[in-house]
Coordinates of C-alpha atoms in Angstrom, one line a residue:
Chain A
X1142 CA 24.7 -5.9 29.8
X1143 CA 28.3 -7.7 29.3
X1144 CA 28.2 -11.8 29.8
X1145 CA 30.9 -13.1 31.5
X1146 CA 30.4 -16.2 32.4
X1147 CA 33.7 -18.0 33.0
X1148 CA 32.2 -21.7 33.5
X1149 CA 31.5 -21.5 29.8
X1150 CA 34.4 -20.0 28.7
X1151 CA 36.6 -22.4 30.3
X1152 CA 34.5 -25.5 29.6
X1153 CA 34.0 -24.8 25.7
X1154 CA 37.0 -23.4 25.1
X1155 CA 39.4 -26.5 26.7
X1156 CA 37.4 -28.8 24.9
X1157 CA 40.1 -29.2 22.7
X1158 CA 42.4 -30.2 24.9
X1159 CA 42.2 -34.1 25.9
X1160 CA 44.3 -36.7 28.4
X1161 CA 47.3 -35.4 26.9
X1162 CA 50.7 -36.5 26.8
X1163 CA 51.9 -40.9 28.4
X1164 CA 53.5 -39.9 32.0
X1165 CA 54.8 -43.3 33.5
X1166 CA 53.3 -41.6 37.0
X1167 CA 50.6 -39.6 38.2
X1168 CA 51.2 -36.0 39.2
X1169 CA 50.3 -37.2 42.9
X1170 CA 53.0 -39.7 42.5
X1171 CA 55.8 -37.2 41.0
X1172 CA 54.7 -35.3 44.2
X1173 CA 55.4 -38.1 46.6
X1174 CA 51.7 -38.5 47.6
X1175 CA 49.6 -41.7 46.5
X1176 CA 48.5 -42.6 43.1
X1177 CA 45.3 -42.1 43.7
X1178 CA 45.6 -39.0 45.7
X1179 CA 42.8 -36.0 45.1
X1180 CA 45.5 -32.9 44.6
X1181 CA 43.7 -29.5 44.9
X1182 CA 44.5 -25.9 44.2
X1183 CA 42.4 -23.8 45.7
X1184 CA 43.0 -20.2 43.3
X1185 CA 42.0 -16.6 43.6
X1186 CA 41.7 -14.8 40.0
X1187 CA 41.5 -11.2 39.6
X1188 CA 45.0 -9.7 42.0
X1189 CA 45.2 -6.2 41.2
X1190 CA 41.8 -5.5 39.6
X1191 CA 40.8 -3.5 43.0
X1192 CA 42.4 -2.8 46.4
X1193 CA 39.2 -4.8 47.4
X1194 CA 40.2 -7.8 45.7
X1195 CA 43.8 -7.4 46.5
X1196 CA 42.3 -7.2 50.5
X1197 CA 40.5 -9.8 50.6
X1198 CA 42.7 -12.1 48.1
X1199 CA 45.9 -11.2 50.5
X1200 CA 43.8 -12.0 53.6
X1201 CA 42.7 -15.5 52.3
X1202 CA 46.2 -16.2 51.1
X1203 CA 47.4 -15.4 54.6
X1204 CA 45.1 -17.9 56.2
X1205 CA 45.5 -20.4 53.2
X1206 CA 42.1 -20.3 52.3
X1207 CA 43.5 -20.1 49.3
X1208 CA 46.5 -21.5 48.1
X1209 CA 47.2 -20.0 45.0
X1210 CA 46.2 -16.6 43.2
X1211 CA 46.9 -14.7 39.9
X1212 CA 47.4 -11.4 39.1
X1213 CA 46.5 -9.0 36.4
X1214 CA 49.1 -7.2 35.0
X1215 CA 47.9 -4.3 33.4
X1216 CA 45.7 -3.5 36.3
X1217 CA 45.6 -0.2 38.1
X1218 CA 46.7 -2.2 41.5
X1219 CA 49.7 -3.9 40.4
X1220 CA 52.2 -2.0 42.8
X1221 CA 49.8 -3.3 45.6
X1222 CA 50.2 -6.9 44.8
X1223 CA 54.1 -6.4 43.7
X1224 CA 54.2 -4.8 47.6
X1225 CA 52.5 -8.1 49.2
X1226 CA 54.8 -10.1 47.0
X1227 CA 58.1 -8.6 48.2
X1228 CA 56.6 -9.3 51.3
X1229 CA 55.1 -12.4 51.0
X1230 CA 58.2 -14.2 48.5
X1231 CA 56.4 -17.6 49.6
X1232 CA 53.3 -16.6 48.1
X1233 CA 52.1 -18.6 45.6
X1234 CA 51.3 -16.1 42.5
X1235 CA 50.4 -16.6 39.3
X1236 CA 50.0 -14.2 36.1
X1237 CA 46.3 -13.9 34.9
X1238 CA 47.1 -12.8 31.3
X1239 CA 45.0 -10.1 30.4
X1240 CA 43.7 -9.1 27.4
X1241 CA 40.1 -7.7 28.4
X1242 CA 38.7 -4.7 30.4
X1243 CA 35.4 -5.8 30.8
X1244 CA 33.9 -3.7 33.7
X1245 CA 31.4 -0.4 32.8
X1246 CA 33.1 2.7 34.7
X1247 CA 36.5 1.3 35.5
X1248 CA 38.8 0.5 32.1
X1249 CA 42.5 -0.4 31.6
X1250 CA 44.9 -0.8 28.7
X1251 CA 47.6 -2.8 27.4
X1252 CA 51.1 -2.7 29.2
X1253 CA 52.5 -2.7 25.6
X1254 CA 52.7 0.3 23.8
X1255 CA 49.3 0.8 22.4
X1256 CA 50.8 1.3 18.3
X1257 CA 52.4 -1.8 18.7
X1258 CA 48.8 -4.2 19.6
X1259 CA 46.0 -2.2 17.9
X1260 CA 44.4 -5.8 17.7
X1261 CA 43.7 -5.5 21.2
X1262 CA 42.5 -2.6 21.7
X1263 CA 38.9 -0.9 21.4
X1264 CA 37.5 2.3 19.7
X1265 CA 38.7 3.9 23.3
X1266 CA 42.1 2.5 23.4
X1267 CA 41.1 0.4 26.4
X1268 CA 41.5 -4.0 26.0
X1269 CA 38.5 -5.6 24.5
X1270 CA 35.3 -5.2 26.9
X1271 CA 34.1 -8.7 26.4
X1272 CA 35.5 -11.8 24.6
X1273 CA 33.5 -11.8 21.5
X1274 CA 35.2 -9.1 20.0
X1275 CA 38.4 -10.2 21.5
X1276 CA 38.3 -13.5 20.1
X1277 CA 37.1 -11.7 16.4
X1278 CA 39.7 -9.3 16.6
X1279 CA 43.0 -9.8 18.6
X1280 CA 45.7 -11.1 16.0
X1281 CA 48.2 -13.8 17.5
X1282 CA 51.4 -12.2 17.4
X1283 CA 49.8 -8.9 19.6
X1284 CA 48.7 -11.4 21.8
X1285 CA 52.2 -12.8 22.2
X1286 CA 53.5 -9.1 22.3
X1287 CA 51.6 -8.5 25.1
X1288 CA 51.2 -11.7 27.2
X1289 CA 55.2 -11.1 26.8
X1290 CA 54.8 -7.7 28.1
X1291 CA 52.8 -9.0 31.0
X1292 CA 55.4 -11.6 32.0
X1293 CA 58.5 -8.8 31.9
X1294 CA 56.6 -6.2 33.6
X1295 CA 55.8 -8.6 36.7
X1296 CA 59.4 -10.1 36.8
X1297 CA 60.4 -5.9 36.6
X1298 CA 58.6 -5.5 39.1
X1299 CA 59.8 -8.3 41.8
X1300 CA 56.9 -10.6 41.1
X1301 CA 58.2 -14.0 40.2
X1302 CA 55.3 -16.0 38.7
X1303 CA 54.7 -19.5 39.5
X1304 CA 52.1 -20.7 36.7
X1305 CA 50.2 -19.2 33.9
X1306 CA 46.2 -18.8 33.0
X1307 CA 44.3 -16.6 30.9
X1308 CA 41.7 -13.9 32.0
X1309 CA 38.1 -14.3 30.9
X1310 CA 39.7 -17.8 28.8
X1311 CA 40.7 -15.5 25.7
X1312 CA 43.7 -17.3 25.7
X1313 CA 41.7 -20.4 25.3
X1314 CA 39.2 -19.3 22.9
X1315 CA 41.2 -19.9 19.4
X1316 CA 43.9 -22.5 18.5
X1317 CA 46.6 -20.1 17.4
X1318 CA 45.8 -18.0 20.8
X1319 CA 46.4 -21.3 22.9
X1320 CA 49.6 -21.8 20.6
X1321 CA 50.9 -18.7 21.9
X1322 CA 50.0 -19.3 25.5
X1323 CA 51.6 -22.7 25.8
X1324 CA 54.7 -21.0 23.6
X1325 CA 55.5 -18.4 26.1
X1326 CA 54.8 -20.7 29.5
X1327 CA 57.6 -23.4 28.0
X1328 CA 59.9 -20.4 27.4
X1329 CA 59.7 -19.2 30.6
X1330 CA 59.2 -22.4 32.0
X1331 CA 55.7 -22.0 33.6
X1332 CA 53.1 -24.5 34.1
X1333 CA 49.3 -23.5 32.8
X1334 CA 46.1 -24.0 33.3
X1335 CA 44.2 -26.7 30.9
X1336 CA 42.0 -28.5 31.4
X1337 CA 41.8 -32.5 30.7
X1338 CA 38.8 -33.1 28.1
X1339 CA 38.4 -36.3 26.1
X1340 CA 38.3 -34.7 22.5
X1341 CA 40.7 -32.7 21.6
X1342 CA 41.7 -32.5 18.5
X1343 CA 45.7 -33.5 17.4
X1344 CA 47.1 -30.1 16.3
X1345 CA 46.3 -28.6 19.7
X1346 CA 47.7 -32.1 21.4
X1347 CA 51.3 -31.4 19.5
X1348 CA 51.8 -28.1 21.0
X1349 CA 52.2 -29.7 24.6
X1350 CA 55.6 -31.4 25.5
X1351 CA 56.0 -34.4 27.6
X1352 CA 56.1 -32.0 30.8
X1353 CA 53.2 -30.5 30.4
X1354 CA 50.9 -30.9 33.5
X1355 CA 47.0 -31.0 32.7
X1356 CA 44.0 -31.0 35.2
X1357 CA 41.8 -33.4 35.4
X1358 CA 39.3 -30.6 36.6
X1359 CA 37.8 -26.9 37.2
X1360 CA 35.7 -26.1 39.7
X1361 CA 34.0 -22.8 39.1
X1362 CA 31.0 -20.8 40.6
X1363 CA 28.5 -19.7 37.3
X1364 CA 25.2 -17.8 37.7
X1365 CA 23.3 -20.3 37.9
X1366 CA 23.9 -21.4 41.4
X1367 CA 21.9 -19.3 43.8
X1368 CA 23.3 -17.0 46.1
X1369 CA 21.6 -19.2 49.0
X1370 CA 23.4 -22.2 47.9
X1371 CA 27.1 -21.0 47.4
X1372 CA 28.5 -22.8 50.5
X1373 CA 26.2 -25.8 49.1
X1374 CA 28.3 -25.4 45.8
X1375 CA 31.4 -25.6 46.8
X1376 CA 31.1 -28.3 49.7
X1377 CA 29.7 -30.6 46.7
X1378 CA 32.2 -29.8 44.7
X1379 CA 34.7 -30.9 47.4
X1380 CA 32.7 -34.1 48.6
X1381 CA 33.0 -35.1 44.9
X1382 CA 36.6 -34.3 44.1
X1383 CA 37.9 -37.6 42.4
X1384 CA 41.8 -38.7 42.2
X1385 CA 43.7 -36.5 39.9
X1386 CA 44.3 -32.8 39.9
X1387 CA 41.7 -30.4 40.7
X1388 CA 41.6 -26.5 40.7
X1389 CA 38.8 -24.6 42.2
X1390 CA 38.7 -21.3 41.1
X1391 CA 37.5 -18.1 43.2
X1392 CA 36.9 -14.7 43.1
X1393 CA 37.5 -12.7 46.0
X1394 CA 36.6 -9.3 47.0
X1395 CA 35.1 -7.0 49.5
X1396 CA 31.1 -5.8 48.8
X1397 CA 32.2 -2.7 49.5
X1398 CA 31.7 0.8 47.7
X1399 CA 34.5 0.8 45.5
X1400 CA 34.2 -3.0 44.7
X1401 CA 30.3 -2.3 43.8
X1402 CA 31.2 0.5 41.9
X1403 CA 34.0 -1.3 39.6
X1404 CA 30.9 -4.2 39.3
X1405 CA 28.1 -2.0 38.9
X1406 CA 25.3 -3.1 36.8
X1407 CA 27.0 -6.5 36.6
X1408 CA 26.1 -8.8 39.3
X1409 CA 27.7 -12.2 37.9
X1410 CA 31.4 -12.3 39.2
X1411 CA 29.8 -8.7 40.9
X1412 CA 30.8 -7.5 44.3
X1413 CA 28.4 -9.6 46.4
X1414 CA 29.6 -12.6 44.5
X1415 CA 33.2 -11.9 45.6
X1416 CA 32.1 -11.6 48.8
X1417 CA 30.8 -15.1 48.9
X1418 CA 33.8 -16.4 47.3
X1419 CA 35.9 -14.8 50.5
X1420 CA 33.3 -15.7 53.5
X1421 CA 33.0 -19.4 51.9
X1422 CA 37.3 -20.0 51.7
X1423 CA 38.2 -18.6 55.0
X1424 CA 35.6 -20.3 56.9
X1425 CA 36.5 -23.0 58.9
X1426 CA 33.9 -25.5 57.6
X1427 CA 35.4 -24.9 54.1
X1428 CA 39.1 -26.3 55.4
X1429 CA 37.0 -29.0 57.9
X1430 CA 35.2 -30.4 54.1
X1431 CA 38.7 -30.4 52.3
X1432 CA 40.3 -32.6 56.0
X1433 CA 36.9 -34.6 55.7
X1434 CA 37.4 -35.4 52.2
X1435 CA 40.9 -36.5 52.1
X1436 CA 42.1 -33.6 50.1
X1437 CA 45.5 -32.8 49.6
X1438 CA 46.3 -29.1 49.3
X1439 CA 49.1 -27.8 46.6
X1440 CA 50.6 -24.6 44.6
X1441 CA 51.2 -24.5 41.4
X1442 CA 54.8 -23.7 42.8
X1443 CA 54.9 -27.6 43.4
X1444 CA 54.2 -28.3 39.9
X1445 CA 56.6 -25.7 38.7
X1446 CA 59.5 -28.0 40.1
X1447 CA 58.3 -30.9 38.6
X1448 CA 59.2 -29.0 35.1
X1449 CA 63.0 -29.5 33.7
Chain B
X586 CA 57.7 9.4 51.2
X587 CA 56.4 11.7 48.1
X588 CA 55.9 15.0 48.9
X589 CA 52.9 16.4 46.4
X590 CA 52.7 20.3 47.7
X591 CA 49.9 21.7 45.3
X592 CA 50.1 24.6 47.0
X593 CA 53.6 25.4 46.5
X594 CA 53.7 24.0 43.3
X595 CA 51.0 26.8 42.3
X596 CA 52.5 29.7 43.9
X597 CA 56.2 29.3 43.0
X598 CA 55.5 28.2 39.4
X599 CA 52.9 30.6 38.6
X600 CA 55.3 33.2 39.9
X601 CA 56.3 33.9 36.3
X602 CA 52.9 35.2 35.4
X603 CA 52.1 39.1 35.9
X604 CA 49.1 41.5 35.2
X605 CA 49.2 40.0 31.4
X606 CA 46.6 41.9 29.1
X607 CA 45.5 45.3 29.3
X608 CA 41.5 44.7 29.1
X609 CA 39.2 47.9 29.0
X610 CA 36.9 46.3 31.6
X611 CA 37.3 43.9 34.4
X612 CA 35.7 40.0 34.0
X613 CA 33.4 41.1 36.6
X614 CA 31.8 43.6 34.1
X615 CA 32.5 41.3 31.1
X616 CA 30.3 39.1 32.8
X617 CA 27.3 42.0 33.7
X618 CA 28.5 42.3 37.3
X619 CA 29.8 45.1 38.9
X620 CA 33.4 46.0 38.1
X621 CA 34.5 45.1 42.2
X622 CA 33.0 42.0 42.5
X623 CA 34.1 39.5 44.4
X624 CA 33.6 36.7 41.8
X625 CA 34.9 33.0 43.0
X626 CA 35.1 29.2 41.1
X627 CA 34.9 26.7 43.8
X628 CA 36.7 23.8 41.9
X629 CA 37.4 20.2 42.5
X630 CA 40.6 18.3 41.4
X631 CA 41.1 14.7 40.4
X632 CA 38.1 13.8 39.2
X633 CA 38.3 9.8 37.7
X634 CA 41.1 9.0 40.1
X635 CA 39.1 6.3 42.5
X636 CA 35.7 5.7 42.4
X637 CA 35.8 7.7 46.1
X638 CA 36.7 11.4 44.5
X639 CA 34.2 10.5 42.1
X640 CA 31.2 10.3 44.0
X641 CA 32.1 12.7 46.3
X642 CA 32.6 14.9 44.0
X643 CA 29.7 14.1 41.9
X644 CA 28.0 14.7 45.4
X645 CA 29.4 18.4 45.8
X646 CA 28.7 19.2 42.5
X647 CA 25.1 18.1 42.6
X648 CA 25.0 19.9 45.7
X649 CA 26.2 23.3 44.3
X650 CA 29.2 22.9 47.0
X651 CA 31.9 23.5 44.1
X652 CA 30.8 25.1 41.0
X653 CA 33.3 23.4 38.8
X654 CA 35.9 20.0 38.6
X655 CA 38.4 18.9 36.6
X656 CA 39.0 15.2 35.3
X657 CA 42.4 12.8 35.2
X658 CA 41.7 11.4 31.6
X659 CA 44.6 8.7 31.9
X660 CA 43.1 7.4 35.2
X661 CA 41.4 4.3 35.4
X662 CA 37.7 5.8 36.5
X663 CA 37.5 7.5 33.4
X664 CA 34.2 6.0 32.1
X665 CA 32.7 6.9 35.5
X666 CA 33.1 10.1 35.0
X667 CA 31.8 10.1 31.0
X668 CA 28.8 8.6 32.2
X669 CA 28.3 10.9 34.9
X670 CA 29.4 14.0 32.3
X671 CA 26.4 12.4 29.9
X672 CA 23.8 12.5 32.5
X673 CA 24.9 16.0 33.9
X674 CA 25.1 18.1 30.9
X675 CA 25.5 20.9 32.3
X676 CA 28.5 20.3 34.7
X677 CA 31.2 22.2 34.7
X678 CA 34.0 19.7 34.1
X679 CA 37.1 20.6 32.4
X680 CA 40.3 18.4 31.8
X681 CA 43.0 18.1 35.3
X682 CA 46.1 17.5 32.5
X683 CA 47.9 14.6 34.0
X684 CA 51.6 14.3 33.4
X685 CA 52.3 12.1 36.9
X686 CA 51.0 9.1 38.8
X687 CA 52.3 9.9 41.9
X688 CA 50.3 7.7 44.5
X689 CA 52.2 4.5 45.4
X690 CA 50.0 0.8 45.4
X691 CA 48.4 2.1 42.0
X692 CA 49.5 3.8 38.8
X693 CA 48.6 4.5 35.0
X694 CA 50.1 5.9 31.9
X695 CA 49.8 7.9 29.5
X696 CA 46.7 8.5 26.8
X697 CA 48.9 8.3 24.1
X698 CA 51.1 5.1 22.5
X699 CA 53.9 4.6 25.1
X700 CA 55.8 4.6 22.2
X701 CA 55.6 8.2 21.2
X702 CA 56.0 9.9 24.8
X703 CA 59.2 7.8 26.4
X704 CA 60.2 10.7 28.8
X705 CA 56.3 11.0 30.1
X706 CA 57.6 7.6 31.5
X707 CA 59.1 6.0 34.8
X708 CA 61.2 2.3 34.2
X709 CA 57.8 0.8 34.9
X710 CA 56.4 2.6 32.1
X711 CA 54.2 5.1 33.9
X712 CA 53.6 8.7 34.3
X713 CA 56.5 10.1 36.8
X714 CA 55.5 9.7 40.5
X715 CA 56.8 12.7 41.5
X716 CA 57.5 17.0 40.3
X717 CA 61.2 16.8 40.1
X718 CA 61.7 13.9 37.6
X719 CA 58.7 14.7 35.6
X720 CA 60.3 18.6 35.2
X721 CA 63.7 17.4 35.1
X722 CA 62.8 15.0 31.9
X723 CA 59.8 15.4 30.4
X724 CA 60.2 16.8 25.9
X725 CA 58.0 19.8 25.4
X726 CA 56.9 17.5 22.2
X727 CA 56.0 14.8 24.1
X728 CA 54.1 16.8 27.1
X729 CA 52.1 18.4 23.9
X730 CA 51.4 15.5 22.3
X731 CA 50.1 13.3 25.9
X732 CA 47.7 16.2 26.3
X733 CA 46.3 16.5 23.0
X734 CA 45.7 13.0 23.2
X735 CA 43.9 13.6 26.5
X736 CA 42.1 16.1 25.0
X737 CA 40.9 14.2 22.3
X738 CA 40.2 10.8 24.9
X739 CA 37.8 13.5 26.9
X740 CA 36.1 14.5 23.4
X741 CA 35.6 11.2 22.1
X742 CA 34.0 9.9 25.5
X743 CA 31.5 12.8 25.4
X744 CA 33.3 14.4 27.8
X745 CA 33.4 18.4 26.1
X746 CA 36.0 20.7 28.7
X747 CA 35.4 23.8 29.9
X748 CA 38.7 24.7 31.1
X749 CA 41.8 23.4 31.4
X750 CA 44.4 23.2 34.4
X751 CA 47.2 20.8 35.2
X752 CA 47.4 18.0 37.7
X753 CA 50.2 18.5 40.6
X754 CA 51.4 21.9 38.4
X755 CA 53.6 20.1 36.1
X756 CA 52.6 22.1 32.6
X757 CA 53.6 25.3 34.7
X758 CA 56.7 24.1 36.0
X759 CA 59.0 25.1 33.1
X760 CA 58.9 27.7 30.2
X761 CA 58.2 25.3 27.5
X762 CA 55.7 23.4 29.1
X763 CA 53.7 26.6 29.8
X764 CA 54.0 27.5 26.3
X765 CA 52.4 24.1 25.6
X766 CA 49.6 24.5 27.7
X767 CA 48.9 28.2 26.2
X768 CA 49.3 26.9 22.8
X769 CA 46.9 24.1 23.3
X770 CA 44.5 25.7 25.5
X771 CA 44.2 28.8 22.4
X772 CA 43.7 26.1 19.7
X773 CA 40.8 24.4 21.5
X774 CA 39.4 27.7 22.2
X775 CA 40.0 26.6 25.7
X776 CA 40.3 29.2 29.3
X777 CA 42.8 27.8 31.5
X778 CA 44.3 28.1 34.6
X779 CA 47.0 30.8 35.8
X780 CA 47.3 32.8 38.5
X781 CA 48.3 36.7 38.5
X782 CA 51.5 37.8 40.2
X783 CA 53.8 40.7 40.0
X784 CA 57.0 39.2 38.4
X785 CA 56.4 38.1 35.0
X786 CA 58.9 37.5 32.6
X787 CA 57.7 39.3 29.3
X788 CA 59.1 35.7 27.5
X789 CA 55.8 34.3 29.3
X790 CA 53.8 37.5 28.9
X791 CA 54.3 37.0 25.0
X792 CA 52.7 33.7 25.1
X793 CA 49.2 35.0 26.0
X794 CA 46.7 36.4 23.9
X795 CA 44.2 39.5 24.8
X796 CA 41.2 36.8 25.4
X797 CA 43.3 35.3 28.2
X798 CA 41.7 35.6 31.2
X799 CA 44.2 35.3 34.4
X800 CA 42.9 34.3 37.8
X801 CA 43.6 37.2 40.3
X802 CA 44.1 34.6 43.2
X803 CA 44.3 30.6 44.0
X804 CA 43.4 29.6 46.7
X805 CA 44.4 25.9 48.2
X806 CA 44.8 23.9 51.5
X807 CA 48.6 22.9 52.3
X808 CA 50.3 21.0 54.8
X809 CA 50.3 23.5 57.2
X810 CA 46.9 24.1 57.8
X811 CA 45.4 22.0 61.1
X812 CA 42.9 19.1 60.4
X813 CA 41.3 20.8 63.1
X814 CA 41.8 24.0 61.5
X815 CA 40.5 23.2 58.4
X816 CA 36.8 24.9 58.5
X817 CA 38.6 28.2 59.8
X818 CA 41.4 27.9 56.7
X819 CA 38.4 28.2 54.0
X820 CA 36.3 30.5 55.8
X821 CA 38.7 33.1 56.7
X822 CA 39.9 33.1 53.0
X823 CA 36.4 33.6 52.2
X824 CA 36.2 36.5 54.4
X825 CA 39.6 38.0 52.6
X826 CA 38.5 37.6 49.4
X827 CA 39.5 40.7 47.0
X828 CA 37.4 42.1 44.3
X829 CA 38.6 40.5 41.4
X830 CA 38.0 36.4 40.1
X831 CA 39.5 33.8 42.5
X832 CA 39.5 30.0 42.5
X833 CA 39.7 27.8 45.7
X834 CA 40.7 24.2 44.6
X835 CA 39.8 21.5 46.7
X836 CA 40.4 17.8 46.5
X837 CA 37.5 15.5 47.3
X838 CA 37.0 12.2 48.4
X839 CA 35.4 9.5 51.5
X840 CA 38.1 8.8 53.9
X841 CA 37.1 5.2 52.6
X842 CA 39.3 1.3 52.4
X843 CA 39.6 2.7 48.9
X844 CA 41.1 6.1 49.3
X845 CA 43.2 5.0 52.2
X846 CA 44.8 2.6 49.8
X847 CA 45.2 4.7 47.1
X848 CA 46.5 7.4 49.2
X849 CA 48.9 4.8 51.9
X850 CA 51.4 6.4 53.7
X851 CA 50.9 9.9 52.3
X852 CA 48.9 11.9 54.6
X853 CA 49.3 15.0 52.4
X854 CA 46.5 15.1 50.1
X855 CA 45.2 11.9 51.2
X856 CA 41.9 10.1 52.3
X857 CA 41.3 12.2 55.8
X858 CA 42.1 15.6 53.9
X859 CA 39.9 14.7 51.0
X860 CA 36.7 14.1 53.4
X861 CA 38.1 17.2 55.0
X862 CA 37.4 19.5 52.0
X863 CA 34.6 17.5 51.3
X864 CA 32.8 17.9 54.7
X865 CA 33.3 21.8 54.7
X866 CA 32.5 22.2 50.8
X867 CA 29.3 20.4 51.4
X868 CA 28.4 22.5 54.8
X869 CA 25.4 24.8 55.2
X870 CA 28.2 27.1 57.2
X871 CA 30.2 27.3 53.8
X872 CA 27.7 28.2 51.6
X873 CA 26.2 30.8 53.9
X874 CA 29.9 32.2 54.8
X875 CA 29.8 33.0 50.8
X876 CA 26.6 34.9 50.9
X877 CA 27.5 36.9 54.1
X878 CA 30.6 37.7 52.2
X879 CA 28.8 38.7 48.7
X880 CA 30.7 36.4 46.7
X881 CA 29.5 35.7 43.3
X882 CA 30.1 31.9 42.3
X883 CA 31.0 31.5 38.4
X884 CA 31.9 28.0 36.6
X885 CA 34.9 28.0 34.3
X886 CA 32.1 28.0 31.4
X887 CA 31.2 31.7 31.9
X888 CA 34.7 32.7 30.9
X889 CA 34.9 30.4 28.6
X890 CA 32.0 32.3 26.7
X891 CA 34.2 35.0 26.6
X892 CA 36.2 33.9 24.7
X893 CA 36.0 34.5 21.2

């Protein structure tokens, strides 16, 4: 049984980050909104992992159920996403930088030539199936080689990313991996997912520039949320949004034969979970909750424009 | 629009092969049957390409609708097939040696490190999408490296192949590629798909050994068969079977969202095609036709036992 608890990964591993760099204006002000606005990105992870994931995510993007999404470049369905990107040049697509291949029946390898990234591979030649061996074995210079290869593959396929984030938080799991992530994001002039916390060590803060935009809060469902409480989890999160910049991360899919087979034996972040997320973000009640709580939806591309 | 006409590939590209090597006994006799028996392998190609393909093929194997199948080792669903192989140690599974990645939305790369097989890759780093560039660019020594990597990956994952064949017939498309195929099959002591034809050049015959078993006939549906005539195509083939060794090659899948997306814009060998094949081979009428025509079903593992 593999445990993939994104919430733990993101919250614990981002704990080194803090209030970052003094900005004279809030992100809201820089975007032309009142200083105390509640800005929200609703973000679908894992595009390209499966057709079911793509179909649900494209539909949610088209219906403005999510504002943004990120793509797993090593995954088999990348060409389907590249075709969508070509047909939807305004779609806010980033890269879900991927250093793991976590499902039981269905696996993928790196984009870089295997010879050049041996520390990223399990004994079968796929990316590591779990966070623990990934964190233990991955060499930072090989992670850098692979994420650069992923960005270059995306660009070559006509996907012009608006942002970067990290699948299963692997790039948040060690300071040297986080350093690679920030360095490459800076080089490509891309905003990147990182969450503000009160106790970041100076060594990590030193990696950040004045330009970097750090999220005030990240919301993601977790295995402790009962299926019957799914909508309520998100609606409570929306009611509790504070002024500042928040991202709600969802995983969208249809609970069909393909996704059930990809995620077999793994109800957490499984096919039914992704169907529930899809049902919430495409519901009229979700849009209504955002409106009633005066939430301003933004995209990563809005943040990208703030970078010089 | 990509044309993947397996029938043309196989029939034309196997034309160099001939009556091969004199054997004092027919294959039927060597297997303990009367000399003029009609031996038939009913074979499902393309396992591991998609969950839908796997589910339909496993079901047909379990119901004895097909006797044998072959697996595409570079494809994403390999672990699903490896799990089936582990649970079904008697299943007759060979390797569908794969040097192309032919679908539009969904692609795969080589098993070998990309640096070591550059002639196998298109500009995106996937295997070639069509036969023509594959035949034009592939270097035989890199094809050999890749097919050895596929065999070793299969063995490492607990798939012990009973035979070899060639996806889209790429290994039948040039004498030097055919030579690699035969050489590797000999080395691993595996029978391999090749069809007897009357006009094989001596250079190819010289590659074969006394041990090699050449099929007398290969039957595969083609785009000229109307969907309404699908059953009739196979039943006619069964009625017309001659004494000797024949393989009927089918492509099994369910006409569902996943397979429709894999095979989008490609009705030939598409999702509905594969559903039709599945419906035929799992029908009672198919079994009845085999019985009424005194067909003896065999497996590749029966042929493997004849090799010293």
